[in-house]
Amino acid sequence: MLRSLYDYTCFPPLAATVSFSPEALFLEEAFGWLVWCSSSTSSRKGRQVQRAEQELHAVVSWMASQHGCLQYKQVLDDNQRNIQKTPSLGKPLPKQLSCARPARSCHHFMANYMSASSSFSETSNGAESFALTTRSAYKCRSFKRPFLNVPAQKRKLDGKTFCSAEVCAFGESSRDVSSTGSQEKIGVLLLNLGGPETLHDVQPFLFNLFADPDIIRLPRLFRFLQRPLATLISVFRAAKSKEGYAAIGGGSPLLRITNEQAHALKIALQAKKISANMYIGMRYWYPFTEEAVQQIKKDKVTRLVVLPLYPQYSISTSGSSIRLLQSILREDPHLASLPVSIIESWYYREGYIKSMANLIEKELLNFSEPKEVMIFFSAHGVPLSYVKDAGDPYKDQMEECISLIMQELKSRGTDNPHILAYQSRVGPVQWLKPYTDEVIVELGQKGVKSLLAVPVSFVSEHIETLEEIDMEYRNLALESGIENWGRVPTLGCNTSFITDLADAVIEALPSASALSTSKSISAEANTDPLQYAVNMVFGSVLAFILLLTPKLLSAFRNTPL
């Protein structure tokens, strides 16, 4: 058997030669499970597992032959003969299986099996019998061990998703998770910022916003100032913010739009044969994330996909919401074991990029000279310290997103000039540059006559688009000499956009795992003692100045949210 195992490591995995098809992934993972089973003594196996092993050996051998991968069949046959001679042989060393792809869970294995068996059911006489046998073994405790004696692939928090590349590679079809979806209760949690629904809600909303340590990052020694500081800022900024909300109808439309997106996403998932309950968790206003989690628990959801409605990841948006969610789930013994898959960001997805390009192309046609229009991407800003000191990937992801959108436009023959700027800065600290208002003035001075604003970091209309861009920046542009102004609407419930989000949810389902064993996202990235001391002193001085100096507080009063 050891000889055949070494033979296996001498040729590449089958899935590498067939573009990660579900059949190939099932075949490879089934092979790995057979190796694990064959390296265990008979006394360690239940009857169902032994029977499933025999059935699985026959099916995998047949599938290997159908794929033309004779090496697999030869290895399995050699293993079977050697196992009969040496039934007590111990487990192989991890390095002997280093090229095999580990299955992340028994759910993932079964999902690949169901998808693969549907392709071979017409010609496989034993498919139905094997399905029943494997489902029975799947419920056995001993079956839920790792299929391969190798550590699971480490997930990188690179802003894409917790699912690994192998899962996402064949996520176009929903059939690989539809079987598990019928046995489980799937939930999809949409995370968003939240917004005041009435003018009376503005001040408490601002307090919740600035009480978040991911929005105003104070040194740990002075975290006790967080709430007093939030109270002061919310009081001084409430009047200005109320004016902005009054200008757009007296409140934020964010919850209404998010509800519409949740409904559209539910329908898109149903069209792909995935039944899921939709939940909305707002960070700073109702319905809060805590409320959504309690409803998820009440509904007895067995698998959860978390989808922040922020295309790009930032520690102050997706990061803050995800950290809050993780802390809530871990505090509850029941929810701590709930399989959860978190899609950190999705700015790179083809559906999102093409949807944005479609909207831009459509708006360009409203100008008399479309080719002369400057495409002006305006993204929500973050403090510069988040990027430089805390390692926030927001700036890099935003620039990559703009590049992908412009590449898509160029492939369609649209090669307009473009520029990226950041809006909505708050307070006296330095934020990401260039600033939107300053760039608009500069473009007017340079003779730009036509400007198309693209709110690239927003997928829903709210005060930053309806008041800040449509009113303040538009007026500033006209005053600066720009004659033609246009603005791309947010994606909202755009059909191609919602369909792509549904695909993202389906791709993330197989990778769900309990948060108690998942790597948490740390907001404290600065480990340099000297830098931490400098930040602590600066933070303490800034906090006390803001507490004691009304003149600086007036700076917040004149800044829109």
Coordinates of C-alpha atoms in Angstrom, one line a residue:
M1 CA 0.0 0.0 0.0
L2 CA 2.8 2.4 0.8
R3 CA 4.3 1.8 -2.6
S4 CA 1.0 2.7 -4.3
L5 CA 0.7 5.9 -2.1
Y6 CA 4.1 7.0 -3.2
D7 CA 3.0 6.3 -6.8
Y8 CA 0.0 8.6 -6.2
T9 CA 2.2 11.5 -5.2
C10 CA 4.1 11.2 -8.5
F11 CA 1.2 12.3 -10.7
P12 CA -0.8 15.5 -10.5
P13 CA -4.3 15.5 -8.9
L14 CA -7.0 14.7 -11.4
A15 CA -8.9 18.0 -10.7
A16 CA -5.9 20.0 -11.9
T17 CA -6.4 18.5 -15.4
V18 CA -10.2 19.0 -15.7
S19 CA -10.7 22.6 -14.5
F20 CA -12.1 21.7 -11.1
S21 CA -15.3 20.0 -12.4
P22 CA -17.5 18.6 -9.6
E23 CA -16.9 15.1 -10.9
A24 CA -13.2 15.5 -10.6
L25 CA -13.3 17.1 -7.2
F26 CA -15.6 14.3 -5.9
L27 CA -13.3 11.7 -7.4
E28 CA -10.1 13.2 -5.8
E29 CA -11.7 13.7 -2.4
A30 CA -13.3 10.2 -2.5
F31 CA -9.9 8.9 -3.3
G32 CA -8.5 10.7 -0.3
W33 CA -11.2 9.3 1.9
L34 CA -10.5 5.8 0.7
V35 CA -6.8 6.2 1.6
W36 CA -7.8 7.3 5.0
C37 CA -10.2 4.4 5.5
S38 CA -7.7 1.9 4.1
S39 CA -5.1 3.1 6.6
S40 CA -7.4 2.5 9.6
T41 CA -7.8 -0.9 11.1
S42 CA -11.1 -2.7 10.7
S43 CA -11.9 -2.4 14.4
R44 CA -12.0 1.4 14.1
K45 CA -14.7 1.4 11.4
G46 CA -18.4 1.0 11.8
R47 CA -20.3 -1.4 9.5
Q48 CA -21.8 1.5 7.5
V49 CA -18.4 3.0 6.9
Q50 CA -17.0 -0.4 5.8
R51 CA -19.8 -0.9 3.4
A52 CA -19.6 2.6 2.1
E53 CA -15.9 2.1 1.6
Q54 CA -16.5 -1.0 -0.6
E55 CA -19.2 0.8 -2.6
L56 CA -17.1 3.9 -2.9
H57 CA -14.1 1.9 -4.2
A58 CA -16.2 0.5 -7.0
V59 CA -17.7 3.8 -8.0
V60 CA -14.4 5.7 -7.9
S61 CA -12.7 3.1 -9.9
W62 CA -15.4 3.3 -12.6
M63 CA -15.4 7.1 -12.6
A64 CA -11.6 7.2 -12.9
S65 CA -11.8 5.0 -15.9
Q66 CA -14.5 7.2 -17.4
H67 CA -12.3 10.3 -16.9
G68 CA -9.4 8.4 -18.6
C69 CA -7.3 8.7 -15.4
L70 CA -5.9 5.1 -15.2
Q71 CA -3.4 6.1 -12.5
Y72 CA -6.3 6.5 -10.0
K73 CA -7.8 3.1 -10.8
Q74 CA -4.4 1.4 -10.6
V75 CA -3.6 3.0 -7.2
L76 CA -7.0 2.0 -5.8
D77 CA -6.7 -1.5 -7.1
D78 CA -3.2 -1.8 -5.6
N79 CA -4.4 -0.4 -2.3
Q80 CA -7.3 -2.9 -2.2
R81 CA -4.9 -5.9 -2.8
N82 CA -2.4 -4.6 -0.2
I83 CA -5.0 -3.9 2.4
Q84 CA -6.1 -7.5 2.3
K85 CA -2.5 -8.5 3.0
T86 CA -1.8 -5.9 5.7
P87 CA -5.1 -5.0 7.4
S88 CA -3.4 -3.4 10.4
L89 CA -1.2 -1.0 8.5
G90 CA -1.0 2.4 10.2
K91 CA -1.8 5.8 8.8
P92 CA 0.5 7.1 6.1
L93 CA 2.6 10.1 6.9
P94 CA 1.2 13.5 5.9
K95 CA 3.9 14.2 3.5
Q96 CA 2.9 11.1 1.5
L97 CA -0.4 12.8 0.6
S98 CA 0.9 16.3 0.2
C99 CA -0.5 16.8 -3.3
A100 CA -4.0 15.6 -2.5
R101 CA -6.6 18.3 -2.1
P102 CA -8.2 18.0 1.4
A103 CA -12.0 18.1 1.7
R104 CA -13.0 20.9 4.0
S105 CA -15.9 19.1 5.5
C106 CA -18.2 16.1 5.1
H107 CA -20.8 18.6 3.8
H108 CA -18.4 19.6 1.0
F109 CA -17.7 16.0 0.2
M110 CA -21.4 15.1 -0.1
A111 CA -22.1 18.2 -2.2
N112 CA -19.4 17.2 -4.7
Y113 CA -20.7 13.6 -4.6
M114 CA -24.3 14.6 -5.4
S115 CA -23.2 16.9 -8.2
A116 CA -20.9 14.2 -9.7
S117 CA -23.4 11.4 -9.3
S118 CA -26.1 13.4 -11.2
S119 CA -23.7 13.4 -14.2
F120 CA -23.0 9.7 -14.1
S121 CA -26.4 8.4 -12.9
E122 CA -27.5 7.4 -16.4
T123 CA -24.7 4.9 -16.9
S124 CA -23.9 3.9 -13.3
N125 CA -26.1 1.0 -12.2
G126 CA -25.1 1.3 -8.5
A127 CA -25.4 5.1 -8.1
E128 CA -28.7 5.0 -6.2
S129 CA -27.6 2.2 -3.9
F130 CA -24.3 4.0 -3.3
A131 CA -26.1 7.3 -2.5
L132 CA -28.1 5.6 0.2
T133 CA -25.1 3.9 1.6
T134 CA -22.9 7.1 1.6
R135 CA -25.7 9.1 3.2
S136 CA -25.9 6.6 6.0
A137 CA -22.1 6.6 6.5
Y138 CA -22.1 10.4 6.3
K139 CA -24.2 10.4 9.5
C140 CA -21.6 8.2 11.3
R141 CA -19.3 9.8 13.7
S142 CA -16.3 8.1 12.3
F143 CA -17.0 9.4 8.8
K144 CA -16.8 13.0 10.0
R145 CA -13.0 12.7 10.4
P146 CA -10.7 14.5 8.0
F147 CA -10.6 12.6 4.7
L148 CA -6.9 13.1 4.4
N149 CA -4.3 13.1 7.1
V150 CA -3.1 16.6 6.2
P151 CA -3.9 20.0 7.7
A152 CA -6.8 21.8 6.1
Q153 CA -5.8 24.6 3.7
K154 CA -5.3 27.9 5.6
R155 CA -7.8 30.6 4.7
K156 CA -6.3 33.9 3.8
L157 CA -8.2 37.0 4.9
D158 CA -7.5 38.7 1.7
G159 CA -10.8 40.4 1.3
K160 CA -12.3 37.9 -1.1
T161 CA -14.2 35.2 0.9
F162 CA -13.5 32.5 3.4
C163 CA -14.1 29.9 0.8
S164 CA -11.0 28.6 -0.8
A165 CA -10.2 28.8 -4.5
E166 CA -11.3 25.2 -5.2
V167 CA -14.8 25.8 -4.0
C168 CA -15.3 29.0 -5.9
A169 CA -13.9 27.5 -9.1
F170 CA -17.0 25.5 -9.7
G171 CA -19.6 27.7 -8.1
E172 CA -21.3 28.6 -11.3
S173 CA -23.8 25.8 -10.8
S174 CA -26.1 25.5 -7.9
R175 CA -26.5 21.8 -8.1
D176 CA -23.5 21.1 -5.9
V177 CA -25.2 22.6 -2.9
S178 CA -28.9 22.1 -3.7
S179 CA -28.8 18.6 -2.1
T180 CA -27.5 19.9 1.2
G181 CA -29.8 22.9 0.9
S182 CA -32.8 20.6 1.0
Q183 CA -31.6 19.0 4.3
E184 CA -30.5 22.2 5.9
K185 CA -32.0 25.6 6.8
I186 CA -29.8 28.2 5.0
G187 CA -29.7 31.8 6.2
V188 CA -28.2 34.8 4.4
L189 CA -27.3 37.8 6.6
L190 CA -26.9 41.2 4.8
L191 CA -24.8 43.6 6.8
N192 CA -25.0 47.4 6.3
L193 CA -24.4 50.7 8.0
G194 CA -27.9 51.7 8.9
G195 CA -29.4 55.2 8.9
P196 CA -31.8 57.3 10.8
E197 CA -35.4 56.9 9.6
T198 CA -36.6 60.2 11.0
L199 CA -34.9 63.5 12.0
H200 CA -35.5 62.6 15.7
D201 CA -33.2 59.5 15.1
V202 CA -30.2 61.5 13.8
Q203 CA -28.5 62.3 17.1
P204 CA -28.7 58.7 18.6
F205 CA -27.6 57.3 15.3
L206 CA -24.5 59.6 15.3
F207 CA -23.8 58.6 18.8
N208 CA -23.8 54.9 17.8
L209 CA -21.6 55.7 14.9
F210 CA -18.9 57.6 16.8
A211 CA -19.1 55.2 19.8
D212 CA -17.7 52.5 17.6
P213 CA -13.9 52.1 18.3
D214 CA -13.4 51.3 14.6
I215 CA -14.7 54.8 13.7
I216 CA -12.7 56.8 16.3
R217 CA -9.7 54.7 17.2
L218 CA -8.4 55.7 20.6
P219 CA -5.5 54.0 22.4
R220 CA -6.7 51.3 24.8
L221 CA -5.6 53.3 27.8
F222 CA -8.1 56.0 26.8
R223 CA -11.0 53.9 25.6
F224 CA -13.0 55.2 28.5
L225 CA -13.3 58.4 26.6
Q226 CA -15.1 56.7 23.6
R227 CA -18.6 57.3 24.8
P228 CA -18.2 60.8 26.2
L229 CA -16.5 61.8 23.0
A230 CA -19.3 60.2 20.9
T231 CA -21.8 62.1 22.9
L232 CA -20.1 65.4 22.3
I233 CA -19.6 64.9 18.6
S234 CA -23.2 63.7 18.1
V235 CA -24.6 66.7 19.9
F236 CA -22.5 69.2 17.9
R237 CA -23.0 67.5 14.5
A238 CA -26.7 66.7 14.9
A239 CA -28.0 70.1 13.6
K240 CA -25.9 69.9 10.4
S241 CA -26.7 66.3 9.7
K242 CA -30.5 66.9 10.2
E243 CA -30.3 69.6 7.5
G244 CA -28.9 67.0 5.2
Y245 CA -31.5 64.3 6.0
A246 CA -34.3 66.9 5.7
A247 CA -33.1 67.7 2.2
I248 CA -33.6 64.1 1.1
G249 CA -37.0 63.6 2.6
G250 CA -36.4 63.5 6.4
G251 CA -34.6 60.2 6.8
S252 CA -32.3 57.6 5.2
P253 CA -33.8 55.3 2.5
L254 CA -31.1 52.7 3.3
L255 CA -33.3 50.2 5.2
R256 CA -36.0 50.3 2.5
I257 CA -33.5 49.7 -0.2
T258 CA -31.8 47.0 1.7
N259 CA -35.1 45.2 2.3
E260 CA -35.7 45.4 -1.5
Q261 CA -32.3 43.9 -2.2
A262 CA -32.9 41.1 0.3
H263 CA -36.1 40.2 -1.4
A264 CA -34.6 40.3 -4.8
L265 CA -31.7 38.1 -3.6
K266 CA -34.1 35.6 -2.1
I267 CA -35.9 35.3 -5.5
A268 CA -32.5 35.0 -7.3
L269 CA -31.5 32.2 -5.0
Q270 CA -34.8 30.4 -5.5
A271 CA -34.3 30.6 -9.2
K272 CA -31.0 28.7 -8.6
K273 CA -32.9 26.1 -6.5
I274 CA -31.6 27.4 -3.2
S275 CA -34.1 28.2 -0.5
A276 CA -32.7 30.7 2.1
N277 CA -34.0 32.9 4.8
M278 CA -32.9 36.5 4.4
Y279 CA -31.8 38.7 7.4
I280 CA -30.7 42.3 7.7
G281 CA -28.3 43.5 10.4
M282 CA -27.5 47.2 10.6
R283 CA -24.4 48.4 12.5
Y284 CA -25.6 51.7 13.9
W285 CA -29.4 51.7 13.7
Y286 CA -32.4 49.4 13.6
P287 CA -32.6 46.6 12.8
F288 CA -29.3 46.0 14.7
T289 CA -27.1 43.0 14.1
E290 CA -28.0 41.7 17.5
E291 CA -31.7 41.5 16.5
A292 CA -30.9 39.7 13.3
V293 CA -28.8 37.1 15.1
Q294 CA -31.6 36.4 17.6
Q295 CA -33.9 35.8 14.7
I296 CA -31.4 33.5 13.1
K297 CA -31.2 31.5 16.3
K298 CA -35.0 31.5 16.6
D299 CA -35.4 30.2 13.1
K300 CA -32.9 27.4 13.8
V301 CA -30.7 28.2 10.8
T302 CA -28.1 25.4 10.3
R303 CA -25.8 27.2 7.8
L304 CA -25.2 31.0 7.5
V305 CA -23.7 33.1 4.8
V306 CA -22.7 36.6 5.8
L307 CA -22.7 39.2 3.0
P308 CA -21.7 42.8 3.9
L309 CA -23.1 45.2 1.3
Y310 CA -19.8 46.9 0.9
P311 CA -18.0 46.0 -2.3
Q312 CA -14.6 46.8 -0.8
Y313 CA -13.4 45.7 2.7
S314 CA -12.5 48.3 5.3
I315 CA -11.9 47.9 9.0
S316 CA -14.5 50.7 9.6
T317 CA -17.3 49.2 7.5
S318 CA -17.2 45.4 6.8
G319 CA -14.6 44.9 9.4
S320 CA -16.6 46.6 12.2
S321 CA -19.8 44.7 11.3
I322 CA -18.0 41.3 11.1
R323 CA -16.2 41.8 14.4
L324 CA -19.4 42.6 16.1
L325 CA -21.1 39.6 14.6
Q326 CA -18.3 37.3 15.6
S327 CA -18.4 38.5 19.2
I328 CA -22.2 37.9 19.3
L329 CA -21.9 34.4 17.9
R330 CA -19.1 33.4 20.1
E331 CA -20.9 34.5 23.3
D332 CA -23.7 32.0 22.5
P333 CA -22.8 28.4 22.9
H334 CA -25.3 27.3 20.4
L335 CA -24.4 29.9 17.7
A336 CA -20.7 29.4 18.3
S337 CA -21.0 26.0 16.5
L338 CA -23.1 27.4 13.7
P339 CA -21.3 26.9 10.3
V340 CA -20.8 30.4 9.0
S341 CA -19.2 31.6 5.7
I342 CA -18.2 35.3 5.5
I343 CA -17.8 37.0 2.2
E344 CA -15.5 39.8 3.2
S345 CA -15.6 41.8 -0.1
W346 CA -16.6 41.2 -3.7
Y347 CA -15.4 44.2 -5.7
Y348 CA -13.5 41.9 -8.0
R349 CA -16.5 39.8 -9.1
E350 CA -17.3 39.8 -12.8
G351 CA -21.0 40.4 -12.3
Y352 CA -20.3 43.5 -10.1
I353 CA -17.7 44.9 -12.6
K354 CA -20.0 44.4 -15.6
S355 CA -23.0 45.9 -13.8
M356 CA -21.0 49.0 -12.9
A357 CA -19.8 49.3 -16.5
N358 CA -23.3 48.9 -17.8
L359 CA -24.5 51.8 -15.7
I360 CA -21.6 54.0 -16.7
E361 CA -22.1 53.3 -20.4
K362 CA -25.8 54.1 -20.1
E363 CA -25.2 57.5 -18.3
L364 CA -22.5 58.5 -20.8
L365 CA -25.1 58.4 -23.5
N366 CA -27.0 61.3 -21.8
F367 CA -24.1 63.7 -22.7
S368 CA -24.0 65.4 -26.1
E369 CA -20.3 64.4 -26.4
P370 CA -19.9 61.1 -24.5
K371 CA -16.2 60.7 -25.4
E372 CA -15.4 64.1 -23.8
V373 CA -16.8 63.2 -20.4
M374 CA -14.5 62.7 -17.4
I375 CA -15.5 59.7 -15.4
F376 CA -15.2 60.8 -11.8
F377 CA -15.2 57.9 -9.3
S378 CA -16.1 59.1 -5.8
A379 CA -15.5 56.7 -2.9
H380 CA -16.2 57.1 0.8
G381 CA -13.0 58.0 2.5
V382 CA -11.3 56.6 5.6
P383 CA -8.7 58.1 7.9
L384 CA -5.2 57.8 6.4
S385 CA -4.0 56.1 9.7
Y386 CA -6.3 53.2 9.0
V387 CA -4.3 52.4 5.9
K388 CA -0.8 53.3 7.0
D389 CA -1.0 52.1 10.6
A390 CA -3.7 49.5 10.8
G391 CA -3.1 47.9 7.4
D392 CA -6.6 48.6 6.0
P393 CA -6.8 47.1 2.5
Y394 CA -9.5 49.5 1.4
K395 CA -7.3 51.9 -0.7
D396 CA -5.7 49.0 -2.6
Q397 CA -9.0 47.3 -3.2
M398 CA -10.6 50.5 -4.3
E399 CA -7.8 51.2 -6.8
E400 CA -8.0 47.6 -8.1
C401 CA -11.8 47.9 -8.5
I402 CA -11.5 51.1 -10.5
S403 CA -8.9 49.4 -12.7
L404 CA -11.2 46.4 -13.4
I405 CA -14.1 48.7 -14.3
M406 CA -12.0 50.7 -16.7
Q407 CA -10.6 47.6 -18.3
E408 CA -14.2 46.3 -18.8
L409 CA -15.2 49.7 -20.4
K410 CA -12.1 49.7 -22.6
S411 CA -13.0 46.2 -23.8
R412 CA -16.3 47.7 -25.0
G413 CA -14.7 50.6 -26.8
T414 CA -15.2 53.2 -24.0
D415 CA -11.8 54.8 -23.2
N416 CA -12.8 58.0 -21.3
P417 CA -10.4 59.7 -18.9
H418 CA -11.1 58.9 -15.3
I419 CA -10.1 59.9 -11.8
L420 CA -10.6 58.6 -8.2
A421 CA -11.3 60.8 -5.2
Y422 CA -12.5 60.3 -1.6
Q423 CA -15.5 62.0 0.0
S424 CA -17.2 62.3 3.4
R425 CA -14.2 63.1 5.5
V426 CA -14.9 64.0 9.2
G427 CA -12.9 66.0 11.7
P428 CA -9.4 67.5 11.7
V429 CA -7.4 64.3 11.0
Q430 CA -6.0 63.5 7.6
W431 CA -8.1 61.2 5.4
L432 CA -7.3 59.4 2.1
K433 CA -6.5 61.8 -0.7
P434 CA -7.4 63.3 -3.1
Y435 CA -10.5 64.8 -1.6
T436 CA -13.6 64.9 -3.8
D437 CA -14.4 68.6 -3.3
E438 CA -10.8 69.6 -4.0
V439 CA -10.6 67.5 -7.2
I440 CA -13.8 69.0 -8.5
V441 CA -12.4 72.5 -8.2
E442 CA -9.1 71.5 -9.8
L443 CA -10.9 69.8 -12.7
G444 CA -12.9 73.0 -13.3
Q445 CA -9.8 75.0 -13.3
K446 CA -8.2 72.7 -15.9
G447 CA -11.1 73.3 -18.3
V448 CA -13.1 70.0 -17.8
K449 CA -16.6 70.7 -19.0
S450 CA -18.4 67.4 -18.6
L451 CA -18.2 65.2 -15.5
L452 CA -19.9 61.9 -14.7
A453 CA -19.8 61.1 -11.0
V454 CA -19.7 57.4 -10.1
P455 CA -20.4 56.5 -6.4
V456 CA -18.2 53.4 -6.5
S457 CA -18.3 52.4 -2.9
F458 CA -22.1 52.5 -2.5
V459 CA -24.7 50.0 -3.7
S460 CA -27.7 51.8 -2.1
E461 CA -28.8 55.4 -2.3
H462 CA -28.4 57.3 1.0
I463 CA -27.3 60.7 2.2
E464 CA -23.8 60.4 0.7
T465 CA -25.2 60.1 -2.8
L466 CA -28.5 61.9 -2.6
E467 CA -27.3 65.0 -0.6
E468 CA -23.5 65.1 -0.7
I469 CA -23.0 64.2 -4.3
D470 CA -26.3 65.2 -6.0
M471 CA -26.5 68.6 -4.2
E472 CA -23.2 69.7 -2.6
Y473 CA -20.8 68.4 -5.2
R474 CA -23.0 69.2 -8.1
N475 CA -23.3 72.8 -7.1
L476 CA -19.6 72.9 -6.5
A477 CA -19.0 71.6 -9.9
L478 CA -21.2 74.1 -11.6
E479 CA -19.6 76.9 -9.6
S480 CA -16.1 75.7 -10.7
G481 CA -16.9 75.9 -14.4
I482 CA -18.1 72.4 -15.1
E483 CA -21.0 72.8 -17.5
N484 CA -22.4 69.3 -17.8
W485 CA -22.9 67.1 -14.7
G486 CA -24.2 63.6 -14.5
R487 CA -24.3 60.9 -11.8
V488 CA -24.4 57.1 -12.1
P489 CA -27.2 55.6 -9.9
T490 CA -26.2 53.0 -7.3
L491 CA -26.8 49.4 -8.2
G492 CA -29.7 48.9 -5.9
C493 CA -31.7 45.9 -7.3
N494 CA -30.0 45.8 -10.7
T495 CA -30.7 42.3 -12.0
S496 CA -27.2 41.3 -13.1
F497 CA -25.8 42.6 -9.8
I498 CA -28.3 40.7 -7.6
T499 CA -27.7 37.6 -9.7
D500 CA -24.0 37.8 -9.1
L501 CA -24.6 38.2 -5.4
A502 CA -26.7 35.1 -5.5
D503 CA -23.8 33.3 -7.2
A504 CA -21.4 34.6 -4.5
V505 CA -23.7 33.2 -1.8
I506 CA -23.9 29.8 -3.5
E507 CA -20.1 29.6 -3.9
A508 CA -19.6 30.4 -0.2
L509 CA -22.0 27.8 1.2
P510 CA -19.7 24.8 1.1
S511 CA -17.0 26.6 3.0
A512 CA -19.1 27.5 6.1
S513 CA -17.4 26.5 9.4
A514 CA -18.0 27.3 13.0
L515 CA -16.6 30.6 14.1
S516 CA -15.1 29.0 17.2
T517 CA -12.5 27.4 14.9
S518 CA -12.2 30.2 12.4
K519 CA -9.6 32.9 12.4
S520 CA -11.0 36.2 13.7
I521 CA -10.3 39.5 12.1
S522 CA -8.1 41.6 14.3
A523 CA -8.4 45.3 14.3
E524 CA -5.2 45.8 16.1
A525 CA -2.5 45.4 13.5
N526 CA 0.1 47.7 15.1
T527 CA 2.5 45.8 17.2
D528 CA 5.4 48.2 17.2
P529 CA 5.8 49.3 20.9
L530 CA 7.3 52.7 19.9
Q531 CA 4.5 53.4 17.4
Y532 CA 1.9 52.3 19.9
A533 CA 3.3 54.7 22.5
V534 CA 3.2 57.6 20.0
N535 CA -0.4 56.7 19.0
M536 CA -1.3 56.5 22.7
V537 CA 0.1 60.0 23.5
F538 CA -1.5 61.5 20.3
G539 CA -4.8 59.9 21.0
S540 CA -4.9 61.1 24.6
V541 CA -4.1 64.7 23.6
L542 CA -6.6 64.6 20.8
A543 CA -9.3 63.2 23.0
F544 CA -8.8 65.8 25.7
I545 CA -8.6 68.7 23.1
L546 CA -11.9 67.5 21.6
L547 CA -13.5 67.3 25.0
L548 CA -12.3 70.8 26.2
T549 CA -12.1 72.9 23.1
P550 CA -15.4 74.0 21.5
K551 CA -13.7 75.6 18.5
L552 CA -12.4 72.3 17.3
L553 CA -15.8 70.7 17.9
S554 CA -17.3 73.3 15.5
A555 CA -15.3 71.6 12.7
F556 CA -17.5 68.5 13.1
R557 CA -20.6 70.8 13.0
N558 CA -19.8 71.9 9.5
T559 CA -19.0 68.4 8.1
P560 CA -21.8 66.4 6.4
L561 CA -22.3 62.8 7.2

